[in-house]
Amino acid sequence: RDIQIYAPVDGRGGNPLQHSFEVFYARNPLRRLRGAMGGLRLMAAFYGELWRNLRLLRRGLAAARRFCPEALAVLGGGAVSVFYEQLGRQLPRGTVVSVGEGEPLLEKLIRGESLAAERCFLAGEPPRPGLIHEQPGGMEKTACDYDFIASIWPQLDWYLEAGDFYVGVQTKRGCPHNCCYCVYTVVEGKAVRVNPVQEVIAEMRQLYDRGVRGFWFTDAQF
């Protein structure tokens, strides 16, 4: 969400929608000036964080290649899926940019299979025209195996220590609607795919056993 600087939410940098309205519609010139300064601060914070994250990505990739010269980075998520054309020009050449669902892509990557049929492209090469509008293939999502995740990533429990937060659980993907302000239909597709109930419960059970008591459902459509 932080990458969408004009989203009408109170983020760490303030309220971008409020600043925009003050600049364009306020009658008081001082209020307009306040909105302009607030907008500039937001843009500086946004671009500063974006550039910092890009530097971290390059440093991490360079460090990985000291031990494994064939290492590559895979980048995905909602914001990357929406702004893939802009980010693709700034990422290290050869980075796999995933648009939409990434699980099938990661499976093929691990198996050494071709990624030609996946919704992705390599940074430094032009993406397929209309990549964001391609519909994802159907897949059945199983429960996350948190025991396995903890075995390869010991820091997982650090994120669960506080206990005063909510952990997202997804029961379905896709949305059949076409709201003008929403990007879920192009990220997850318009076909609603319901995850098996027993898998959703199994995932929540694992989190509950790890001390999580707050859950929120991250579905695109309710």
CSV table of N, CA and C in Angstrom, one decimal, residues 23-156:
chain,number,residue,atom,x,y,z
A,23,VAL,N,-4.5,21.5,-2.0
A,23,VAL,CA,-3.8,22.2,-3.1
A,23,VAL,C,-4.8,22.6,-4.2
A,24,PHE,N,-5.7,21.8,-4.6
A,24,PHE,CA,-6.6,22.1,-5.7
A,24,PHE,C,-7.8,22.8,-5.4
A,25,TYR,N,-8.3,22.7,-4.2
A,25,TYR,CA,-9.7,23.3,-3.9
A,25,TYR,C,-9.7,24.3,-2.7
A,26,ALA,N,-8.7,24.4,-1.9
A,26,ALA,CA,-8.7,25.3,-0.8
A,26,ALA,C,-8.8,26.7,-1.3
A,27,ARG,N,-9.6,27.6,-0.6
A,27,ARG,CA,-9.7,29.0,-1.0
A,27,ARG,C,-8.6,29.8,-0.3
A,28,ASN,N,-8.2,29.3,0.9
A,28,ASN,CA,-7.2,30.0,1.6
A,28,ASN,C,-5.8,29.7,1.1
A,29,PRO,N,-5.0,30.7,0.6
A,29,PRO,CA,-3.7,30.4,0.0
A,29,PRO,C,-2.7,29.7,1.0
A,30,LEU,N,-2.9,30.0,2.2
A,30,LEU,CA,-2.0,29.4,3.2
A,30,LEU,C,-2.3,27.9,3.3
A,31,ARG,N,-3.6,27.6,3.3
A,31,ARG,CA,-4.0,26.2,3.3
A,31,ARG,C,-3.5,25.4,2.0
A,32,ARG,N,-3.5,26.1,0.9
A,32,ARG,CA,-3.0,25.5,-0.3
A,32,ARG,C,-1.5,25.3,-0.2
A,33,LEU,N,-0.8,26.2,0.4
A,33,LEU,CA,0.6,26.1,0.6
A,33,LEU,C,0.9,24.9,1.6
A,34,ARG,N,0.1,24.8,2.6
A,34,ARG,CA,0.2,23.7,3.5
A,34,ARG,C,0.0,22.3,2.8
A,35,GLY,N,-1.0,22.3,1.9
A,35,GLY,CA,-1.2,21.0,1.2
A,35,GLY,C,0.0,20.7,0.3
A,36,ALA,N,0.5,21.8,-0.4
A,36,ALA,CA,1.6,21.6,-1.3
A,36,ALA,C,2.9,21.0,-0.5
A,37,MET,N,3.1,21.6,0.6
A,37,MET,CA,4.3,21.2,1.4
A,37,MET,C,4.1,19.8,1.9
A,38,GLY,N,2.9,19.5,2.3
A,38,GLY,CA,2.6,18.1,2.8
A,38,GLY,C,2.7,17.1,1.6
A,39,GLY,N,2.3,17.5,0.4
A,39,GLY,CA,2.4,16.6,-0.7
A,39,GLY,C,3.9,16.4,-1.1
A,40,LEU,N,4.7,17.4,-1.0
A,40,LEU,CA,6.1,17.3,-1.3
A,40,LEU,C,6.8,16.4,-0.3
A,41,ARG,N,6.4,16.5,1.0
A,41,ARG,CA,7.0,15.6,2.0
A,41,ARG,C,6.6,14.2,1.8
A,42,LEU,N,5.4,13.9,1.4
A,42,LEU,CA,5.0,12.6,1.0
A,42,LEU,C,5.7,12.0,-0.1
A,43,MET,N,5.9,12.8,-1.2
A,43,MET,CA,6.7,12.3,-2.3
A,43,MET,C,8.1,12.0,-2.0
A,44,ALA,N,8.7,12.9,-1.2
A,44,ALA,CA,10.1,12.7,-0.7
A,44,ALA,C,10.2,11.4,0.1
A,45,ALA,N,9.2,11.2,1.0
A,45,ALA,CA,9.2,9.9,1.8
A,45,ALA,C,9.0,8.7,0.9
A,46,PHE,N,8.1,8.8,-0.1
A,46,PHE,CA,7.8,7.7,-0.9
A,46,PHE,C,9.0,7.3,-1.8
A,47,TYR,N,9.6,8.3,-2.5
A,47,TYR,CA,10.7,8.0,-3.4
A,47,TYR,C,11.9,7.6,-2.6
A,48,GLY,N,12.1,8.2,-1.4
A,48,GLY,CA,13.2,7.8,-0.6
A,48,GLY,C,13.1,6.3,-0.2
A,49,GLU,N,11.9,5.9,0.2
A,49,GLU,CA,11.8,4.5,0.6
A,49,GLU,C,11.9,3.6,-0.6
A,50,LEU,N,11.4,4.0,-1.8
A,50,LEU,CA,11.5,3.2,-3.0
A,50,LEU,C,12.9,3.0,-3.4
A,51,TRP,N,13.7,4.1,-3.4
A,51,TRP,CA,15.1,4.0,-3.7
A,51,TRP,C,15.9,3.2,-2.7
A,52,ARG,N,15.6,3.3,-1.4
A,52,ARG,CA,16.2,2.6,-0.4
A,52,ARG,C,16.0,1.1,-0.6
A,53,ASN,N,14.7,0.7,-0.9
A,53,ASN,CA,14.4,-0.7,-1.1
A,53,ASN,C,15.1,-1.3,-2.3
A,54,LEU,N,15.2,-0.4,-3.4
A,54,LEU,CA,16.0,-0.9,-4.6
A,54,LEU,C,17.4,-1.1,-4.3
A,55,ARG,N,18.0,-0.2,-3.4
A,55,ARG,CA,19.4,-0.4,-3.1
A,55,ARG,C,19.6,-1.7,-2.2
A,56,LEU,N,18.7,-1.9,-1.3
A,56,LEU,CA,18.7,-3.2,-0.5
A,56,LEU,C,18.6,-4.4,-1.4
A,57,LEU,N,17.8,-4.3,-2.4
A,57,LEU,CA,17.6,-5.5,-3.3
A,57,LEU,C,19.0,-5.7,-4.0
A,58,ARG,N,19.6,-4.7,-4.5
A,58,ARG,CA,20.9,-4.8,-5.3
A,58,ARG,C,22.0,-5.4,-4.3
A,59,ARG,N,22.0,-4.9,-3.1
A,59,ARG,CA,23.0,-5.3,-2.1
A,59,ARG,C,22.8,-6.8,-1.8
A,60,GLY,N,21.5,-7.2,-1.5
A,60,GLY,CA,21.2,-8.5,-1.2
A,60,GLY,C,21.6,-9.5,-2.3
A,61,LEU,N,21.3,-9.1,-3.6
A,61,LEU,CA,21.6,-9.9,-4.7
A,61,LEU,C,23.1,-10.1,-4.9
A,62,ALA,N,23.8,-9.0,-4.7
A,62,ALA,CA,25.3,-9.0,-4.9
A,62,ALA,C,25.9,-9.9,-3.8
A,63,ALA,N,25.3,-9.9,-2.6
A,63,ALA,CA,25.8,-10.7,-1.5
A,63,ALA,C,25.6,-12.2,-1.8
A,64,ALA,N,24.4,-12.5,-2.3
A,64,ALA,CA,24.0,-13.9,-2.6
A,64,ALA,C,24.9,-14.4,-3.7
A,65,ARG,N,25.2,-13.6,-4.7
A,65,ARG,CA,26.0,-14.0,-5.9
A,65,ARG,C,27.5,-14.3,-5.5
A,66,ARG,N,27.9,-13.8,-4.3
A,66,ARG,CA,29.3,-14.1,-3.9
A,66,ARG,C,29.4,-15.6,-3.5
A,67,PHE,N,28.3,-16.1,-3.0
A,67,PHE,CA,28.2,-17.5,-2.6
A,67,PHE,C,27.7,-18.4,-3.7
A,68,CYS,N,26.8,-17.8,-4.5
A,68,CYS,CA,26.1,-18.6,-5.6
A,68,CYS,C,26.0,-17.7,-6.8
A,69,PRO,N,27.0,-17.8,-7.7
A,69,PRO,CA,27.0,-16.8,-8.9
A,69,PRO,C,25.7,-16.9,-9.7
A,70,GLU,N,24.9,-18.0,-9.7
A,70,GLU,CA,23.7,-18.1,-10.5
A,70,GLU,C,22.5,-17.5,-9.8
A,71,ALA,N,22.6,-17.0,-8.6
A,71,ALA,CA,21.5,-16.5,-7.8
A,71,ALA,C,20.7,-15.4,-8.5
A,72,LEU,N,19.4,-15.4,-8.4
A,72,LEU,CA,18.6,-14.4,-9.0
A,72,LEU,C,17.5,-14.0,-8.0
A,73,ALA,N,17.0,-12.8,-8.3
A,73,ALA,CA,15.9,-12.3,-7.4
A,73,ALA,C,14.6,-12.4,-8.1
A,74,VAL,N,13.6,-12.7,-7.2
A,74,VAL,CA,12.2,-12.8,-7.7
A,74,VAL,C,11.4,-11.8,-6.9
A,75,LEU,N,10.7,-10.9,-7.6
A,75,LEU,CA,9.9,-9.8,-7.0
A,75,LEU,C,8.5,-9.9,-7.4
A,76,GLY,N,7.6,-9.8,-6.4
A,76,GLY,CA,6.1,-9.9,-6.8
A,76,GLY,C,5.3,-9.2,-5.7
A,77,GLY,N,4.0,-9.4,-5.8
A,77,GLY,CA,3.1,-8.8,-4.8
A,77,GLY,C,2.2,-7.8,-5.5
A,78,GLY,N,1.2,-7.3,-4.8
A,78,GLY,CA,0.2,-6.4,-5.4
A,78,GLY,C,0.8,-5.2,-6.0
A,79,ALA,N,1.6,-4.4,-5.3
A,79,ALA,CA,2.2,-3.2,-5.8
A,79,ALA,C,3.1,-3.5,-7.1
A,80,VAL,N,3.9,-4.5,-7.0
A,80,VAL,CA,4.8,-4.9,-8.1
A,80,VAL,C,3.9,-5.2,-9.3
A,81,SER,N,2.8,-5.9,-9.1
A,81,SER,CA,1.9,-6.4,-10.2
A,81,SER,C,1.3,-5.2,-10.9
A,82,VAL,N,1.0,-4.1,-10.2
A,82,VAL,CA,0.4,-2.9,-10.8
A,82,VAL,C,1.4,-2.0,-11.5
A,83,PHE,N,2.6,-1.9,-10.8
A,83,PHE,CA,3.6,-1.0,-11.4
A,83,PHE,C,4.8,-1.7,-12.0
A,84,TYR,N,4.5,-2.9,-12.6
A,84,TYR,CA,5.6,-3.7,-13.1
A,84,TYR,C,6.4,-3.1,-14.2
A,85,GLU,N,5.7,-2.3,-15.0
A,85,GLU,CA,6.4,-1.7,-16.2
A,85,GLU,C,7.4,-0.6,-15.7
A,86,GLN,N,7.0,0.2,-14.7
A,86,GLN,CA,7.9,1.2,-14.1
A,86,GLN,C,9.1,0.5,-13.3
A,87,LEU,N,8.7,-0.5,-12.5
A,87,LEU,CA,9.8,-1.1,-11.7
A,87,LEU,C,10.7,-1.9,-12.5
A,88,GLY,N,10.2,-2.5,-13.6
A,88,GLY,CA,11.1,-3.4,-14.4
A,88,GLY,C,12.3,-2.7,-15.0
A,89,ARG,N,12.2,-1.3,-15.1
A,89,ARG,CA,13.3,-0.6,-15.7
A,89,ARG,C,14.3,-0.2,-14.6
A,90,GLN,N,14.0,-0.4,-13.3
A,90,GLN,CA,14.9,0.0,-12.3
A,90,GLN,C,15.5,-1.2,-11.5
A,91,LEU,N,15.0,-2.3,-11.7
A,91,LEU,CA,15.5,-3.5,-11.0
A,91,LEU,C,16.8,-4.1,-11.7
A,92,PRO,N,17.6,-4.8,-10.9
A,92,PRO,CA,18.8,-5.4,-11.5
A,92,PRO,C,18.4,-6.3,-12.7
A,93,ARG,N,19.2,-6.2,-13.8
A,93,ARG,CA,18.9,-7.0,-15.0
A,93,ARG,C,18.8,-8.5,-14.7
A,94,GLY,N,17.8,-9.2,-15.2
A,94,GLY,CA,17.6,-10.6,-15.0
A,94,GLY,C,16.7,-10.9,-13.8
A,95,THR,N,16.3,-9.9,-13.0
A,95,THR,CA,15.3,-10.1,-11.9
A,95,THR,C,14.0,-10.6,-12.5
A,96,VAL,N,13.4,-11.7,-11.9
A,96,VAL,CA,12.1,-12.2,-12.3
A,96,VAL,C,11.0,-11.3,-11.7
A,97,VAL,N,10.3,-10.6,-12.5
A,97,VAL,CA,9.2,-9.8,-12.0
A,97,VAL,C,7.9,-10.6,-12.2
A,98,SER,N,7.2,-10.9,-11.1
A,98,SER,CA,6.0,-11.7,-11.1
A,98,SER,C,4.8,-10.8,-11.0
A,99,VAL,N,3.8,-11.1,-11.9
A,99,VAL,CA,2.6,-10.3,-11.9
A,99,VAL,C,1.5,-11.2,-11.5
A,100,GLY,N,0.7,-10.8,-10.5
A,100,GLY,CA,-0.4,-11.7,-10.0
A,100,GLY,C,0.1,-12.8,-9.1
A,101,GLU,N,-0.5,-14.0,-9.2
A,101,GLU,CA,-0.2,-15.1,-8.3
A,101,GLU,C,1.2,-15.6,-8.6
A,102,GLY,N,2.0,-15.9,-7.6
A,102,GLY,CA,3.4,-16.3,-7.8
A,102,GLY,C,3.7,-17.8,-7.5
A,103,GLU,N,2.7,-18.5,-6.9
A,103,GLU,CA,3.1,-19.9,-6.5
A,103,GLU,C,3.4,-20.8,-7.6
A,104,PRO,N,2.7,-20.8,-8.7
A,104,PRO,CA,3.1,-21.7,-9.8
A,104,PRO,C,4.4,-21.3,-10.4
A,105,LEU,N,4.7,-20.0,-10.4
A,105,LEU,CA,6.0,-19.5,-11.0
A,105,LEU,C,7.1,-20.0,-10.1
A,106,LEU,N,7.0,-19.9,-8.8
A,106,LEU,CA,8.1,-20.4,-7.9
A,106,LEU,C,8.3,-21.9,-8.0
A,107,GLU,N,7.2,-22.6,-8.2
A,107,GLU,CA,7.3,-24.1,-8.3
A,107,GLU,C,8.1,-24.4,-9.6
A,108,LYS,N,7.8,-23.7,-10.7
A,108,LYS,CA,8.6,-24.0,-11.9
A,108,LYS,C,10.0,-23.5,-11.8
A,109,LEU,N,10.2,-22.4,-11.1
A,109,LEU,CA,11.6,-21.9,-10.9
A,109,LEU,C,12.4,-23.0,-10.1
A,110,ILE,N,11.9,-23.5,-9.1
A,110,ILE,CA,12.6,-24.5,-8.3
A,110,ILE,C,12.9,-25.8,-9.1
A,111,ARG,N,11.9,-26.2,-9.9
A,111,ARG,CA,12.1,-27.4,-10.8
A,111,ARG,C,13.0,-27.1,-12.0
A,112,GLY,N,13.3,-25.9,-12.3
A,112,GLY,CA,14.1,-25.6,-13.4
A,112,GLY,C,13.3,-25.6,-14.7
A,113,GLU,N,12.0,-25.4,-14.6
A,113,GLU,CA,11.1,-25.5,-15.8
A,113,GLU,C,11.0,-24.1,-16.5
A,114,SER,N,10.5,-24.0,-17.7
A,114,SER,CA,10.4,-22.8,-18.4
A,114,SER,C,9.3,-21.9,-17.8
A,115,LEU,N,9.6,-20.6,-17.7
A,115,LEU,CA,8.6,-19.6,-17.2
A,115,LEU,C,7.8,-18.9,-18.3
A,116,ALA,N,8.0,-19.4,-19.5
A,116,ALA,CA,7.4,-18.7,-20.7
A,116,ALA,C,5.9,-18.5,-20.5
A,117,ALA,N,5.2,-19.5,-19.9
A,117,ALA,CA,3.7,-19.5,-19.9
A,117,ALA,C,3.2,-18.7,-18.6
A,118,GLU,N,4.1,-18.3,-17.7
A,118,GLU,CA,3.7,-17.6,-16.5
A,118,GLU,C,3.6,-16.1,-16.7
A,119,ARG,N,2.8,-15.5,-15.8
A,119,ARG,CA,2.7,-14.0,-15.9
A,119,ARG,C,3.9,-13.4,-15.2
A,120,CYS,N,5.0,-13.3,-16.0
A,120,CYS,CA,6.2,-12.7,-15.5
A,120,CYS,C,7.1,-12.3,-16.6
A,121,PHE,N,8.1,-11.6,-16.3
A,121,PHE,CA,9.1,-11.2,-17.3
A,121,PHE,C,10.4,-10.9,-16.6
A,122,LEU,N,11.5,-10.8,-17.3
A,122,LEU,CA,12.8,-10.5,-16.7
A,122,LEU,C,13.1,-9.1,-16.9
A,123,ALA,N,13.6,-8.5,-15.8
A,123,ALA,CA,13.9,-7.1,-15.8
A,123,ALA,C,15.0,-6.8,-16.8
A,124,GLY,N,14.9,-5.8,-17.6
A,124,GLY,CA,15.8,-5.5,-18.7
A,124,GLY,C,15.3,-6.0,-20.0
A,125,GLU,N,14.2,-6.8,-20.0
A,125,GLU,CA,13.5,-7.2,-21.3
A,125,GLU,C,12.1,-6.7,-21.2
A,126,PRO,N,11.5,-6.3,-22.4
A,126,PRO,CA,10.2,-5.8,-22.4
A,126,PRO,C,9.2,-6.9,-22.0
A,127,PRO,N,8.2,-6.6,-21.2
A,127,PRO,CA,7.1,-7.5,-20.8
A,127,PRO,C,6.2,-7.7,-22.0
A,128,ARG,N,5.5,-8.8,-22.0
A,128,ARG,CA,4.4,-9.0,-23.0
A,128,ARG,C,3.4,-7.9,-23.0
A,129,PRO,N,2.9,-7.5,-24.1
A,129,PRO,CA,1.8,-6.5,-24.1
A,129,PRO,C,0.6,-7.0,-23.3
A,130,GLY,N,0.0,-6.2,-22.5
A,130,GLY,CA,-1.2,-6.5,-21.8
A,130,GLY,C,-1.0,-7.6,-20.7
A,131,LEU,N,0.2,-7.8,-20.2
A,131,LEU,CA,0.5,-8.8,-19.2
A,131,LEU,C,-0.4,-8.8,-18.0
A,132,ILE,N,-0.7,-7.6,-17.6
A,132,ILE,CA,-1.5,-7.4,-16.3
A,132,ILE,C,-2.9,-7.9,-16.6
A,133,HIS,N,-3.4,-7.9,-17.8
A,133,HIS,CA,-4.8,-8.3,-18.1
A,133,HIS,C,-4.9,-9.8,-18.4
A,134,GLU,N,-3.8,-10.5,-18.4
A,134,GLU,CA,-3.9,-12.0,-18.6
A,134,GLU,C,-4.5,-12.6,-17.3
A,135,GLN,N,-5.4,-13.5,-17.5
A,135,GLN,CA,-6.1,-14.2,-16.4
A,135,GLN,C,-5.2,-15.3,-15.8
A,136,PRO,N,-5.2,-15.4,-14.5
A,136,PRO,CA,-4.3,-16.4,-13.9
A,136,PRO,C,-5.0,-17.8,-14.1
A,137,GLY,N,-4.1,-18.8,-14.1
A,137,GLY,CA,-4.6,-20.2,-14.2
A,137,GLY,C,-5.2,-20.6,-12.8
A,138,GLY,N,-6.1,-21.6,-12.9
A,138,GLY,CA,-6.7,-22.1,-11.7
A,138,GLY,C,-5.7,-22.9,-10.8
A,139,MET,N,-5.8,-22.7,-9.5
A,139,MET,CA,-4.9,-23.5,-8.6
A,139,MET,C,-5.6,-23.6,-7.3
A,140,GLU,N,-5.4,-24.7,-6.6
A,140,GLU,CA,-6.0,-25.0,-5.3
A,140,GLU,C,-4.9,-24.7,-4.3
A,141,LYS,N,-5.2,-23.7,-3.4
A,141,LYS,CA,-4.3,-23.3,-2.4
A,141,LYS,C,-4.4,-24.1,-1.2
A,142,THR,N,-3.3,-24.7,-0.8
A,142,THR,CA,-3.3,-25.5,0.4
A,142,THR,C,-2.8,-24.7,1.6
A,143,ALA,N,-2.9,-25.2,2.8
A,143,ALA,CA,-2.5,-24.5,4.0
A,143,ALA,C,-1.0,-24.3,4.0
A,144,CYS,N,-0.6,-23.1,4.5
A,144,CYS,CA,0.8,-22.9,4.7
A,144,CYS,C,1.4,-23.8,5.8
A,145,ASP,N,2.5,-24.4,5.5
A,145,ASP,CA,3.2,-25.2,6.5
A,145,ASP,C,4.1,-24.4,7.3
A,146,TYR,N,3.6,-23.9,8.4
A,146,TYR,CA,4.4,-23.0,9.3
A,146,TYR,C,5.5,-23.7,10.0
A,147,ASP,N,5.4,-25.0,10.3
A,147,ASP,CA,6.5,-25.7,10.9
A,147,ASP,C,7.7,-25.7,9.9
A,148,PHE,N,7.4,-26.0,8.7
A,148,PHE,CA,8.5,-26.0,7.7
A,148,PHE,C,9.1,-24.6,7.5
A,149,ILE,N,8.2,-23.6,7.4
A,149,ILE,CA,8.7,-22.2,7.3
A,149,ILE,C,9.7,-21.9,8.4
A,150,ALA,N,9.3,-22.2,9.7
A,150,ALA,CA,10.1,-21.9,10.9
A,150,ALA,C,11.4,-22.7,10.8
A,151,SER,N,11.4,-23.9,10.2
A,151,SER,CA,12.6,-24.7,10.2
A,151,SER,C,13.7,-24.1,9.3
A,152,ILE,N,13.3,-23.3,8.2
A,152,ILE,CA,14.2,-22.7,7.3
A,152,ILE,C,14.4,-21.2,7.5
A,153,TRP,N,13.5,-20.7,8.4
A,153,TRP,CA,13.5,-19.2,8.7
A,153,TRP,C,13.2,-19.1,10.2
A,154,PRO,N,14.2,-19.2,11.0
A,154,PRO,CA,14.0,-19.1,12.5
A,154,PRO,C,13.4,-17.8,13.0
A,155,GLN,N,13.6,-16.7,12.2
A,155,GLN,CA,13.1,-15.4,12.6
A,155,GLN,C,11.6,-15.3,12.5
A,156,LEU,N,10.9,-16.3,12.0
A,156,LEU,CA,9.4,-16.3,11.9
A,156,LEU,C,8.8,-16.0,13.2
